[in-house]
XYZ file of C-alpha atoms in Angstrom:
753
model
C 15.471 -11.207 2.701
C 17.082 -13.932 0.522
C 18.313 -15.696 3.659
C 14.811 -15.629 5.160
C 13.188 -16.955 1.980
C 15.735 -19.783 1.753
C 15.205 -20.678 5.401
C 11.415 -20.872 5.019
C 11.719 -23.045 1.918
C 14.133 -25.451 3.581
C 12.019 -25.691 6.742
C 8.940 -26.465 4.642
C 10.908 -29.095 2.728
C 12.126 -30.638 5.960
C 8.578 -30.673 7.392
C 7.314 -32.288 4.188
C 9.956 -35.002 4.380
C 9.115 -35.574 8.025
C 5.360 -35.882 7.444
C 5.688 -38.017 4.325
C 7.804 -40.711 5.981
C 6.917 -43.323 3.375
C 8.591 -41.226 0.664
C 11.853 -40.916 2.606
C 14.443 -43.495 1.651
C 16.386 -45.072 4.475
C 17.558 -48.589 5.264
C 15.805 -50.862 7.753
C 12.452 -49.114 7.350
C 9.763 -50.808 9.456
C 7.848 -52.969 9.348
C 8.973 -54.923 6.305
C 12.738 -54.435 6.327
C 13.593 -53.878 9.986
C 13.834 -57.570 10.894
C 17.066 -58.304 9.036
C 20.010 -59.056 11.368
C 22.003 -56.140 9.942
C 19.248 -53.848 11.271
C 19.654 -55.162 14.813
C 21.479 -52.410 16.704
C 22.207 -54.724 19.642
C 24.673 -56.675 17.490
C 28.267 -55.616 16.877
C 29.148 -53.471 13.882
C 31.296 -56.315 12.570
C 28.497 -58.872 12.922
C 25.950 -56.611 11.240
C 28.284 -55.867 8.318
C 29.031 -59.553 7.762
C 25.339 -60.402 7.965
C 24.498 -57.851 5.290
C 27.261 -59.068 2.976
C 25.984 -62.647 3.287
C 22.597 -61.585 1.913
C 23.967 -59.997 -1.263
C 24.217 -61.555 -4.684
C 27.359 -61.058 -6.729
C 25.561 -58.533 -8.911
C 24.476 -56.562 -5.855
C 28.007 -56.626 -4.486
C 29.379 -55.224 -7.720
C 26.907 -52.332 -7.558
C 28.485 -51.239 -4.268
C 31.938 -50.655 -5.787
C 31.078 -47.242 -7.208
C 30.482 -44.003 -5.339
C 26.949 -43.716 -6.678
C 25.673 -46.990 -5.238
C 22.290 -48.149 -6.512
C 19.464 -49.362 -4.289
C 18.712 -52.954 -3.277
C 14.899 -52.913 -3.156
C 14.469 -56.451 -1.833
C 16.503 -55.547 1.269
C 15.104 -52.040 1.556
C 18.501 -50.425 1.012
C 18.246 -47.050 -0.784
C 20.830 -45.654 -3.215
C 23.719 -43.744 -1.691
C 26.163 -41.140 -2.970
C 29.492 -41.536 -1.158
C 30.996 -38.446 -2.740
C 30.235 -35.364 -0.637
C 32.528 -32.398 0.014
C 33.052 -30.294 3.113
C 36.490 -28.748 2.667
C 35.474 -25.425 4.217
C 31.711 -25.834 4.350
C 29.170 -28.284 2.962
C 29.405 -27.997 -0.826
C 26.549 -30.203 -2.020
C 24.888 -29.045 -5.239
C 21.439 -29.796 -3.808
C 21.899 -27.431 -0.881
C 20.410 -23.956 -1.065
C 23.198 -22.620 1.134
C 25.553 -23.527 3.967
C 28.064 -21.620 6.054
C 31.111 -20.798 3.922
C 34.235 -20.706 6.053
C 37.557 -19.350 4.749
C 39.454 -21.600 2.368
C 41.765 -23.921 4.311
C 45.017 -22.082 3.547
C 43.663 -18.935 5.256
C 42.162 -20.858 8.176
C 45.559 -22.504 8.664
C 47.112 -19.023 8.875
C 45.382 -18.593 12.240
C 47.581 -21.368 13.739
C 44.678 -21.986 16.104
C 43.876 -25.637 16.871
C 40.684 -24.806 18.722
C 39.395 -22.810 15.769
C 40.088 -25.694 13.380
C 38.220 -28.111 15.615
C 35.237 -25.775 15.944
C 35.035 -25.253 12.175
C 35.103 -29.011 11.601
C 32.396 -29.443 14.238
C 30.190 -26.744 12.704
C 30.482 -28.274 9.240
C 29.658 -31.689 10.703
C 26.500 -30.309 12.325
C 25.375 -28.742 9.047
C 26.197 -31.935 7.142
C 24.150 -34.076 9.550
C 21.272 -31.562 9.477
C 21.202 -31.596 5.669
C 21.365 -35.392 5.640
C 18.274 -35.470 7.846
C 16.557 -33.321 5.232
C 17.647 -35.633 2.418
C 19.985 -33.005 0.949
C 23.440 -34.491 1.609
C 25.239 -37.692 2.460
C 27.303 -38.364 5.558
C 30.624 -39.334 3.951
C 32.620 -36.184 3.276
C 35.808 -36.313 1.224
C 37.649 -33.745 3.271
C 40.220 -32.610 4.379
C 42.983 -32.218 1.806
C 46.172 -32.658 3.863
C 48.765 -32.803 1.095
C 51.787 -30.609 1.811
C 51.850 -27.385 -0.247
C 55.212 -28.253 -1.809
C 55.245 -26.030 -4.904
C 53.814 -22.475 -4.958
C 52.367 -23.017 -8.444
C 50.043 -25.834 -7.424
C 46.471 -24.680 -8.039
C 45.085 -26.774 -5.183
C 47.585 -25.540 -2.615
C 44.762 -23.253 -1.444
C 42.906 -26.357 -0.174
C 45.772 -27.457 2.077
C 46.972 -26.266 5.501
C 50.312 -25.164 4.028
C 53.885 -26.301 3.503
C 54.887 -27.576 6.931
C 54.180 -31.256 7.727
C 53.802 -30.536 11.449
C 51.247 -27.805 10.720
C 49.385 -30.034 8.245
C 49.381 -32.862 10.782
C 47.937 -30.661 13.518
C 45.247 -29.279 11.218
C 44.326 -32.757 9.977
C 43.768 -34.197 13.448
C 41.791 -31.212 14.776
C 39.540 -30.762 11.738
C 38.781 -34.483 11.466
C 37.999 -34.821 15.168
C 35.665 -31.852 14.886
C 33.981 -33.072 11.700
C 33.490 -36.637 12.896
C 32.203 -35.391 16.206
C 34.166 -37.528 18.635
C 32.784 -40.702 20.224
C 29.051 -41.336 19.887
C 26.848 -44.363 20.367
C 27.541 -45.438 16.797
C 31.058 -44.085 16.549
C 30.690 -41.378 13.924
C 28.790 -38.112 13.564
C 29.823 -37.784 9.934
C 32.743 -39.417 8.122
C 35.934 -37.545 7.195
C 38.425 -38.553 4.489
C 42.167 -37.829 4.412
C 43.175 -37.037 0.843
C 45.145 -37.440 -1.438
C 47.483 -40.265 -0.354
C 50.209 -39.314 -1.314
C 52.809 -37.066 -3.006
C 50.038 -35.434 -5.013
C 50.716 -31.765 -5.636
C 50.812 -31.359 -9.397
C 47.757 -31.124 -11.636
C 49.040 -29.866 -14.969
C 52.534 -28.617 -15.651
C 54.643 -28.953 -18.826
C 53.973 -32.464 -20.180
C 52.800 -33.795 -16.831
C 49.263 -34.153 -15.511
C 47.969 -35.616 -12.287
C 46.727 -38.594 -14.290
C 50.113 -39.695 -15.639
C 52.639 -38.216 -13.213
C 55.145 -40.493 -11.503
C 56.236 -38.807 -8.258
C 59.809 -39.892 -7.551
C 60.158 -39.471 -3.804
C 63.078 -40.457 -1.560
C 62.394 -42.511 1.559
C 63.716 -39.575 3.555
C 61.196 -37.154 2.047
C 58.366 -39.649 2.374
C 59.048 -40.075 6.072
C 59.491 -36.463 7.108
C 57.299 -34.583 4.623
C 54.711 -36.544 2.645
C 53.502 -39.153 5.163
C 53.177 -37.331 8.539
C 49.903 -35.451 7.793
C 48.183 -38.690 6.793
C 49.541 -40.559 9.794
C 48.213 -37.836 12.091
C 44.897 -37.672 10.231
C 44.428 -41.385 10.938
C 46.063 -41.891 14.323
C 45.232 -38.628 16.113
C 42.193 -37.618 14.068
C 40.672 -41.085 13.740
C 39.624 -40.507 10.112
C 37.281 -43.174 8.730
C 38.247 -42.723 5.076
C 41.488 -42.533 3.133
C 41.676 -41.473 -0.511
C 44.512 -42.703 -2.709
C 45.713 -40.227 -5.299
C 45.895 -40.166 -9.109
C 49.660 -40.247 -9.411
C 52.269 -42.933 -9.163
C 54.688 -42.987 -6.241
C 58.080 -44.342 -7.311
C 56.663 -46.213 -10.273
C 53.545 -47.663 -8.644
C 50.107 -45.996 -8.933
C 49.094 -44.865 -5.459
C 45.806 -46.790 -5.639
C 47.640 -49.995 -6.597
C 50.428 -49.572 -4.056
C 50.121 -52.410 -1.526
C 53.015 -51.123 0.576
C 51.580 -47.616 0.791
C 47.976 -48.542 1.565
C 49.112 -51.412 3.766
C 51.159 -48.957 5.815
C 47.970 -47.125 6.762
C 46.126 -50.277 7.829
C 48.875 -52.345 9.440
C 51.240 -49.732 10.914
C 48.903 -46.806 11.571
C 45.854 -48.802 12.595
C 43.506 -47.296 10.003
C 39.911 -48.477 10.396
C 37.661 -47.287 7.624
C 37.271 -47.454 3.879
C 39.725 -46.544 1.139
C 38.400 -44.760 -1.916
C 40.205 -43.975 -5.120
C 40.287 -40.443 -6.372
C 37.956 -40.010 -9.320
C 39.019 -42.259 -12.226
C 42.269 -43.148 -10.438
C 41.504 -46.856 -10.941
C 41.178 -46.313 -14.685
C 44.513 -44.475 -14.590
C 46.281 -47.642 -13.485
C 45.713 -49.078 -16.953
C 44.798 -46.219 -19.261
C 47.335 -43.572 -18.248
C 50.052 -45.213 -16.185
C 50.077 -48.433 -18.264
C 50.983 -50.183 -15.029
C 48.395 -52.919 -15.580
C 48.078 -54.920 -18.805
C 44.285 -54.733 -18.928
C 41.272 -53.168 -17.264
C 40.723 -56.395 -15.333
C 44.321 -56.355 -14.100
C 43.885 -52.760 -12.940
C 40.822 -53.739 -10.897
C 42.677 -56.722 -9.444
C 45.686 -54.548 -8.574
C 43.725 -51.932 -6.645
C 41.557 -54.456 -4.799
C 44.647 -56.390 -3.793
C 46.281 -53.158 -2.623
C 43.325 -52.371 -0.384
C 41.017 -50.011 -2.320
C 37.376 -50.535 -1.334
C 35.466 -48.239 -3.656
C 36.088 -46.506 -6.960
C 35.135 -42.905 -7.619
C 33.896 -43.570 -11.116
C 32.516 -46.674 -12.811
C 35.675 -48.572 -13.732
C 35.364 -51.234 -11.031
C 31.638 -51.467 -11.644
C 32.266 -52.207 -15.332
C 35.278 -54.513 -15.108
C 35.231 -56.414 -11.803
C 32.845 -59.149 -12.950
C 35.073 -59.847 -15.942
C 38.096 -59.897 -13.626
C 36.351 -62.522 -11.477
C 35.547 -64.652 -14.518
C 39.197 -64.483 -15.576
C 40.281 -65.603 -12.110
C 42.068 -62.332 -11.327
C 39.758 -61.333 -8.486
C 38.212 -63.525 -5.802
C 34.748 -62.771 -4.444
C 36.312 -62.724 -0.969
C 38.194 -59.578 -2.013
C 34.864 -57.912 -2.749
C 33.578 -59.033 0.629
C 36.557 -57.395 2.353
C 35.870 -54.126 0.527
C 32.163 -54.270 1.345
C 32.931 -54.987 4.987
C 34.923 -51.748 5.217
C 32.216 -49.767 3.435
C 29.276 -51.148 5.399
C 31.171 -50.824 8.681
C 31.506 -47.068 8.166
C 27.848 -46.717 7.177
C 26.841 -48.696 10.251
C 29.051 -46.522 12.483
C 27.186 -43.553 11.008
C 23.856 -45.106 11.999
C 22.679 -45.384 8.402
C 21.104 -48.811 9.018
C 19.396 -47.865 12.274
C 16.089 -46.810 10.761
C 14.728 -43.317 10.249
C 17.670 -40.907 10.833
C 15.271 -38.218 12.066
C 14.316 -40.441 14.974
C 17.898 -41.205 15.957
C 20.210 -39.427 18.362
C 20.921 -36.659 15.816
C 17.382 -36.483 14.444
C 16.652 -33.077 15.955
C 19.167 -31.399 13.675
C 17.505 -29.581 10.795
C 17.530 -26.388 8.678
C 17.719 -24.244 11.803
C 21.227 -25.646 12.376
C 22.428 -24.557 8.917
C 23.703 -20.992 8.518
C 23.069 -20.477 12.222
C 24.193 -17.277 13.900
C 26.780 -19.285 15.811
C 28.317 -20.759 12.659
C 28.328 -17.487 10.754
C 30.009 -15.766 13.703
C 32.617 -18.538 13.656
C 33.221 -17.922 9.934
C 33.812 -14.250 10.723
C 36.200 -15.097 13.553
C 38.124 -17.501 11.310
C 38.651 -14.751 8.729
C 39.689 -12.284 11.423
C 42.335 -14.657 12.751
C 43.582 -15.793 9.334
C 44.095 -12.524 7.436
C 47.813 -11.682 7.342
C 49.331 -8.190 7.533
C 52.447 -8.447 5.366
C 53.643 -4.846 5.442
C 52.730 -1.730 7.443
C 55.285 1.030 6.997
C 54.875 4.102 9.178
C 51.913 2.351 10.826
C 49.449 3.684 8.256
C 47.065 0.972 9.413
C 44.747 1.003 11.192
C 42.878 3.884 9.613
C 40.923 6.223 11.853
C 37.419 6.932 10.531
C 37.265 10.178 12.538
C 40.149 11.737 10.582
C 39.281 10.619 7.045
C 36.730 12.236 4.771
C 36.988 10.014 1.679
C 38.141 6.568 0.621
C 38.662 5.057 -2.834
C 38.518 1.331 -3.515
C 40.187 0.114 -6.725
C 40.321 -3.288 -8.419
C 37.962 -5.871 -9.947
C 38.181 -8.195 -6.920
C 36.783 -5.439 -4.699
C 33.242 -6.126 -5.950
C 33.526 -9.924 -6.068
C 31.114 -11.654 -3.693
C 32.342 -15.220 -4.223
C 35.387 -15.314 -1.993
C 35.485 -18.997 -1.078
C 37.951 -20.625 -3.471
C 37.800 -24.275 -4.601
C 35.003 -26.567 -3.419
C 32.776 -23.745 -2.266
C 29.082 -24.280 -1.793
C 26.505 -21.519 -1.864
C 27.212 -19.216 1.073
C 24.528 -18.217 3.567
C 25.120 -14.694 2.343
C 28.181 -12.923 1.093
C 29.159 -9.368 0.452
C 32.043 -7.890 -1.463
C 34.941 -6.008 0.061
C 33.580 -2.772 -1.406
C 30.119 -3.396 0.061
C 31.489 -4.141 3.520
C 33.704 -1.068 3.468
C 30.652 0.978 2.460
C 28.657 -0.498 5.329
C 31.479 -0.038 7.808
C 32.095 3.620 6.909
C 28.445 4.634 6.486
C 27.911 8.031 8.104
C 31.652 8.583 8.570
C 33.102 9.191 5.125
C 32.363 9.033 1.413
C 33.589 6.029 -0.533
C 34.096 5.627 -4.282
C 34.987 2.719 -6.548
C 36.685 2.055 -9.890
C 37.609 -1.364 -11.255
C 40.765 -0.331 -13.140
C 40.835 -3.757 -14.815
C 37.783 -5.392 -16.387
C 38.565 -8.675 -14.623
C 41.253 -10.455 -12.645
C 43.222 -11.326 -15.799
C 43.683 -7.566 -16.404
C 44.689 -7.827 -20.042
C 43.712 -4.239 -20.847
C 44.607 -0.793 -19.467
C 41.349 0.655 -20.712
C 39.994 1.424 -17.236
C 43.219 2.780 -15.771
C 42.491 6.495 -16.279
C 39.167 6.310 -14.465
C 40.802 4.437 -11.585
C 43.632 6.969 -11.354
C 41.223 9.929 -11.297
C 39.119 8.207 -8.633
C 42.228 7.625 -6.521
C 43.356 11.257 -6.837
C 40.158 12.511 -5.198
C 40.363 10.352 -2.083
C 42.175 10.784 1.222
C 43.172 7.106 1.234
C 43.137 4.374 -1.396
C 42.642 0.641 -1.005
C 43.649 -1.488 -3.999
C 42.275 -5.022 -4.156
C 44.375 -7.231 -6.428
C 45.595 -10.822 -6.603
C 44.294 -14.059 -8.104
C 41.094 -16.101 -8.070
C 39.890 -19.515 -9.234
C 40.212 -18.515 -12.885
C 43.960 -18.341 -12.217
C 44.446 -21.312 -9.859
C 42.486 -24.371 -8.845
C 41.981 -28.058 -9.556
C 43.481 -28.851 -12.978
C 44.853 -25.313 -13.058
C 48.437 -24.911 -11.886
C 50.094 -21.547 -12.422
C 52.982 -20.777 -14.758
C 53.894 -17.547 -13.014
C 54.018 -16.131 -9.490
C 53.583 -12.487 -10.484
C 50.226 -10.732 -10.499
C 48.165 -11.462 -13.639
C 48.264 -9.198 -16.689
C 48.663 -5.495 -16.010
C 47.713 -5.596 -12.333
C 51.118 -4.483 -11.073
C 51.155 -1.639 -13.594
C 47.771 -0.502 -12.286
C 48.928 -0.727 -8.665
C 52.036 1.354 -9.362
C 50.047 3.962 -11.304
C 47.514 4.326 -8.502
C 50.284 4.548 -5.889
C 51.980 7.302 -7.898
C 48.755 9.289 -8.247
C 47.406 9.004 -4.695
C 47.712 11.714 -2.087
C 49.049 9.278 0.489
C 50.665 5.835 0.398
C 48.104 3.230 -0.608
C 46.891 0.012 1.038
C 47.180 -3.140 -1.071
C 44.893 -6.125 -0.420
C 45.836 -9.441 -2.056
C 43.399 -12.269 -2.735
C 44.111 -15.886 -3.706
C 45.477 -19.029 -2.139
C 48.923 -19.211 -3.715
C 52.124 -17.222 -3.061
C 52.747 -14.110 -5.142
C 55.915 -12.293 -6.109
C 55.009 -8.770 -4.988
C 58.563 -7.703 -4.190
C 58.171 -4.434 -6.099
C 55.100 -3.579 -4.020
C 56.860 -4.514 -0.801
C 59.776 -2.221 -1.663
C 57.634 0.648 -2.944
C 57.384 3.374 -0.243
C 54.175 4.604 -1.887
C 52.534 1.310 -0.905
C 52.385 1.562 2.865
C 50.526 -1.603 3.775
C 49.908 -5.029 2.261
C 47.291 -7.480 3.511
C 46.732 -11.069 2.317
C 43.122 -12.224 2.636
C 43.366 -15.490 0.688
C 39.847 -16.766 0.015
C 38.241 -15.513 3.238
C 34.764 -17.028 2.878
C 31.378 -15.440 3.367
C 32.416 -13.122 6.222
C 35.900 -12.296 4.953
C 35.060 -8.856 3.594
C 33.662 -7.774 6.956
C 36.726 -9.127 8.762
C 38.972 -7.141 6.424
C 37.057 -3.917 7.083
C 37.378 -4.494 10.833
C 41.134 -4.981 10.509
C 41.664 -1.967 8.258
C 39.877 0.303 10.739
C 41.405 -1.217 13.861
C 38.480 -3.023 15.439
C 40.502 -6.210 15.076
C 44.243 -6.584 15.554
C 45.627 -8.793 12.723
C 47.244 -12.025 13.901
C 47.533 -14.337 10.882
C 50.873 -15.897 9.906
C 51.775 -17.205 6.459
C 51.539 -21.014 6.339
C 53.739 -21.085 3.236
C 56.836 -19.409 1.801
C 56.304 -16.709 -0.838
C 58.926 -17.228 -3.541
C 60.288 -14.886 -6.234
C 59.274 -15.365 -9.861
C 62.666 -16.964 -10.544
C 61.444 -20.049 -8.661
C 59.347 -20.918 -11.712
C 62.616 -22.093 -13.315
C 62.602 -24.998 -10.859
C 60.872 -28.022 -12.407
C 57.539 -28.545 -10.703
C 58.013 -32.266 -11.287
C 61.073 -32.429 -9.025
C 59.731 -33.889 -5.765
C 62.940 -33.499 -3.746
C 62.539 -31.332 -0.689
C 66.228 -30.893 0.054
C 68.506 -28.511 -1.809
C 71.179 -29.871 -4.145
C 73.803 -27.196 -4.937
C 75.564 -29.517 -7.418
C 72.662 -29.109 -9.852
C 71.507 -25.664 -8.785
C 68.429 -27.005 -7.043
C 67.354 -24.632 -4.217
C 65.131 -27.029 -2.233
C 61.581 -26.380 -1.107
C 59.690 -24.853 1.832
C 61.221 -22.907 4.689
C 62.817 -26.102 6.032
C 65.113 -26.664 3.055
C 64.885 -23.731 0.617
C 68.179 -21.870 0.165
C 67.063 -19.077 -2.189
C 65.638 -15.611 -1.620
C 62.111 -15.105 -0.290
C 59.455 -12.488 -0.756
C 57.940 -13.424 2.615
C 58.949 -16.331 4.818
C 56.870 -19.048 6.421
C 55.324 -17.692 9.612
C 55.596 -14.053 8.533
C 52.792 -11.852 9.799
C 52.632 -8.428 11.439
C 50.390 -6.987 14.133
C 49.380 -3.510 15.218
C 51.202 -4.357 18.454
C 54.799 -5.340 19.151
C 55.492 -8.378 21.350
C 58.295 -9.576 23.571
C 58.885 -13.157 24.735
C 60.522 -14.870 27.666
C 61.123 -18.558 28.302
C 60.043 -19.252 31.856
C 62.291 -20.973 34.378
C 59.900 -23.937 34.396
C 61.006 -24.781 30.843
C 63.390 -27.759 31.077
C 67.089 -27.395 30.263
C 67.945 -31.105 30.311
C 66.174 -34.276 29.174
C 67.562 -37.675 30.137
C 67.086 -40.690 27.872
C 67.040 -44.282 29.070
C 70.457 -45.634 30.057
C 69.705 -48.859 28.205
C 69.664 -47.042 24.864
C 72.650 -47.545 22.608
C 73.936 -44.424 20.930
C 75.702 -44.548 17.580
C 78.008 -42.006 16.001
C 76.767 -40.339 12.826
C 78.568 -37.444 11.137
C 80.254 -36.603 14.439
C 77.015 -36.612 16.437
C 75.720 -39.282 18.819
C 72.204 -40.387 17.944
C 69.644 -43.058 18.805
C 67.010 -44.699 16.628
C 63.475 -43.604 17.442
C 62.348 -47.183 16.792
C 64.481 -48.223 19.789
C 62.646 -45.852 22.123
C 60.312 -47.810 24.411
C 57.874 -45.141 25.554
C 58.214 -41.779 23.865
C 55.228 -40.345 25.725
C 57.265 -40.266 28.957
C 59.729 -37.826 27.385
C 57.148 -35.177 26.489
C 57.430 -31.811 28.163
C 55.939 -28.354 28.000
C 57.972 -25.347 26.890
C 56.692 -22.436 28.973
C 56.663 -19.013 27.315
C 55.555 -15.599 28.530
C 54.229 -13.182 25.885
C 54.032 -9.427 26.462
C 51.802 -7.179 24.330
C 53.723 -3.916 23.951
C 51.035 -2.123 21.946
C 47.847 -0.153 22.520
C 45.503 -2.802 21.087
C 44.353 -6.118 22.514
C 44.188 -9.052 20.136
C 45.117 -12.575 19.165
C 48.763 -13.486 18.771
C 50.439 -16.637 17.476
C 53.438 -17.940 19.416
C 55.566 -20.110 17.118
C 58.219 -22.378 18.630
C 61.074 -23.477 16.353
C 64.026 -25.745 17.041
C 67.492 -26.247 15.590
C 69.469 -29.463 15.856
C 72.773 -29.777 17.769
C 74.573 -29.981 14.444
C 73.466 -29.731 10.834
C 73.442 -33.295 9.541
C 73.186 -34.289 5.913
C 69.657 -33.490 4.820
C 68.528 -32.051 8.138
C 66.165 -29.043 7.951
C 67.644 -25.646 8.692
C 64.991 -25.168 11.318
C 61.762 -26.900 12.248
C 58.424 -25.754 13.629
C 57.940 -27.664 16.879
C 54.665 -26.203 18.068
C 52.484 -23.128 18.236
C 49.874 -21.512 20.406
C 47.271 -18.873 19.632
C 46.683 -16.649 22.646
C 44.557 -13.599 23.345
C 46.714 -10.741 24.580
C 45.795 -7.577 26.439
C 47.548 -4.281 25.817
C 50.673 -3.874 27.977
C 50.026 -7.116 29.803
C 51.704 -10.511 29.636
C 50.207 -13.959 29.255
C 51.788 -17.368 29.693
C 51.375 -20.319 27.377
C 52.764 -23.852 27.218
C 53.729 -25.645 24.004
C 53.961 -29.419 24.157
C 57.205 -30.916 22.813
C 57.474 -34.619 21.955
C 61.200 -35.317 21.383
C 60.562 -38.503 19.384
C 58.288 -36.605 17.013
C 59.476 -33.006 17.067
C 63.232 -33.312 17.609
C 63.929 -36.391 15.502
C 64.745 -36.262 11.817
C 64.553 -38.691 8.945
C 67.874 -39.962 7.688
C 68.475 -41.067 4.090
C 67.086 -44.558 4.698
C 63.845 -43.080 6.008
C 64.635 -44.202 9.554
C 64.033 -41.552 12.191
C 66.995 -40.686 14.393
C 67.166 -38.568 17.525
C 70.477 -36.687 17.712
C 71.935 -36.105 21.168
C 73.321 -32.776 22.290
C 72.114 -29.198 22.789
C 68.978 -28.058 20.929
C 68.220 -24.400 20.388
C 64.564 -23.420 20.769
C 63.417 -20.017 19.606
C 60.335 -17.822 19.784
C 60.963 -14.671 17.804
C 64.455 -13.492 18.774
C 64.377 -15.240 22.167
C 66.268 -18.520 22.603
C 66.386 -21.415 25.019
C 68.937 -24.257 25.142
C 67.957 -27.810 26.020
C 70.391 -30.701 26.391
C 69.253 -34.164 25.302
C 71.573 -36.899 26.543
C 71.796 -40.434 27.855
C 72.602 -39.971 31.552
């Protein structure tokens, strides 16, 4: 009923806006303002942008340097809010509701490129529809493609995980989906790659994101921190880049000419660069990099920033011009980038409801298609971590009662950071009730009053409830009161007395219990993994509006789980590693264990890529997979640590070396379902600083019980087989590479013949 009421209200609002066209604010409104050259759609984007800039006074130019740009009545230009969010669904505060997809970290666990593209596309449609109704802008500051370097980072949930190749693939697919591919005006909506770069600490010890100086080696920059942004721009075609709060090697990211210049000159970035919120102020007030507010403004404009999230540039640029620190031409360059994106979006083409996307409206928001996609995303992302004795899936026909324990079991807000208002959402307990209606009785006890679980007051009731049931599902973990923006974690163990509650319930239950874990960050649940009284463990992350239903389907076997962890789960001892240490590679001389599956040398709770299924699978490399790749004879190989190698920069046409690795996958179980094929490679010899292993590619396939399916994974030797040496230069070692899928291996020789 709530969904229907909301829909009627929004349709009425949309109809009102449509009928009252004079009250709708849009640029180039006829007849008075449509004759300006910048309104002439037959001209080039560049010509229109330059024409508009030429009509502005200095004061009007200054007003454009903030994300909440004011109107220019004499030119008929309305105000505009650049800051909109669409991380996993439109999250505008003015929107009654929008489809809430799983938080990015869980969507990434599907390892499904097509799914990522479709989610981006669905969010873009809803964003454009809400813009037509005057309820959202068209410039969305998403996705977050920072690498999830440290398990304590509260915003790791917003990222695609710890692997730069995975983050790169997600970035390009999501952005292409969100921006909608090529249109008459170039953009459906605008996507923004954030936060550029080496930002993955909000508040730890004496460091905050506002004052932190990320000391990053050239090697780590090249093979970890930069690739997702390069892919976001080059393969995704993103029209916005956001520079981060922190410094990178002593220079604030938003004042770093080399860093921002890299995106424009080397990667071919065409769009606007925005600061993160108050990051321009940080240049002077926190980092003390600039000597004055005016110097800070001059520094960021010179570096390439076009707009400031905040009012710092608005307040200090005019003074900087008077002091001769900023030239008006620098403002014109920034405005050109900003207006060019708005023009590509069609924002100066007249009434948006009469344009090529004008038919989109409330009926395209929370559509059946999008809500089904949100359900499918949760199905494919949820990860089965443990399933001893194949307790799961449960069979409703042989169970009479079920107990659900834990405060998160009744939580309906399962979206994580940057969540809007979902179309509708139900708790895990509610969905289990709905799913088992007419089959078995279901009971509930919270055990803990909240996720912090500081009291054992409710334990006895929970234990008694568990004793009466055939099977028990415990829902534990973390939520956004434990992790999020400005909220990094100090510990990797479950909050408060949660683990005590879990153990007590497991001891009291008739049968081994099922543990469901929420939250976007890794957890040390080693004791639960080793406890034979806990048969199964599922990670649901922040599964979005349909996540509870997806979980119920998995628990009772309607869906075969296929998710794989996109990040390593570390033991609590990892919290002894300084979060401020940005080095990826291990350093035994100082007891530093390294980070992520590529370099970490310590023990793991669960490894990157871990994820079980109700089926077993076997793999076979097909004979069509190459065993030898020949490089150009003109290339000069050099000897490095006993291995011949060539510089990737010397390669003339890397695209000609690409090949497909052909793999056959056999489903050896009784259930059909999705399955993720992950292809890893190892180098001919371990060189100094080389990863132990590297994800080369992946493919999500639908498998049928006791049948095989073939898939091909594209390998680009220059990208996937090269590695960054200490100088940051990428080298391609020659010799025999070992490819693996599961326990199956394939050898490929890369030589100059």
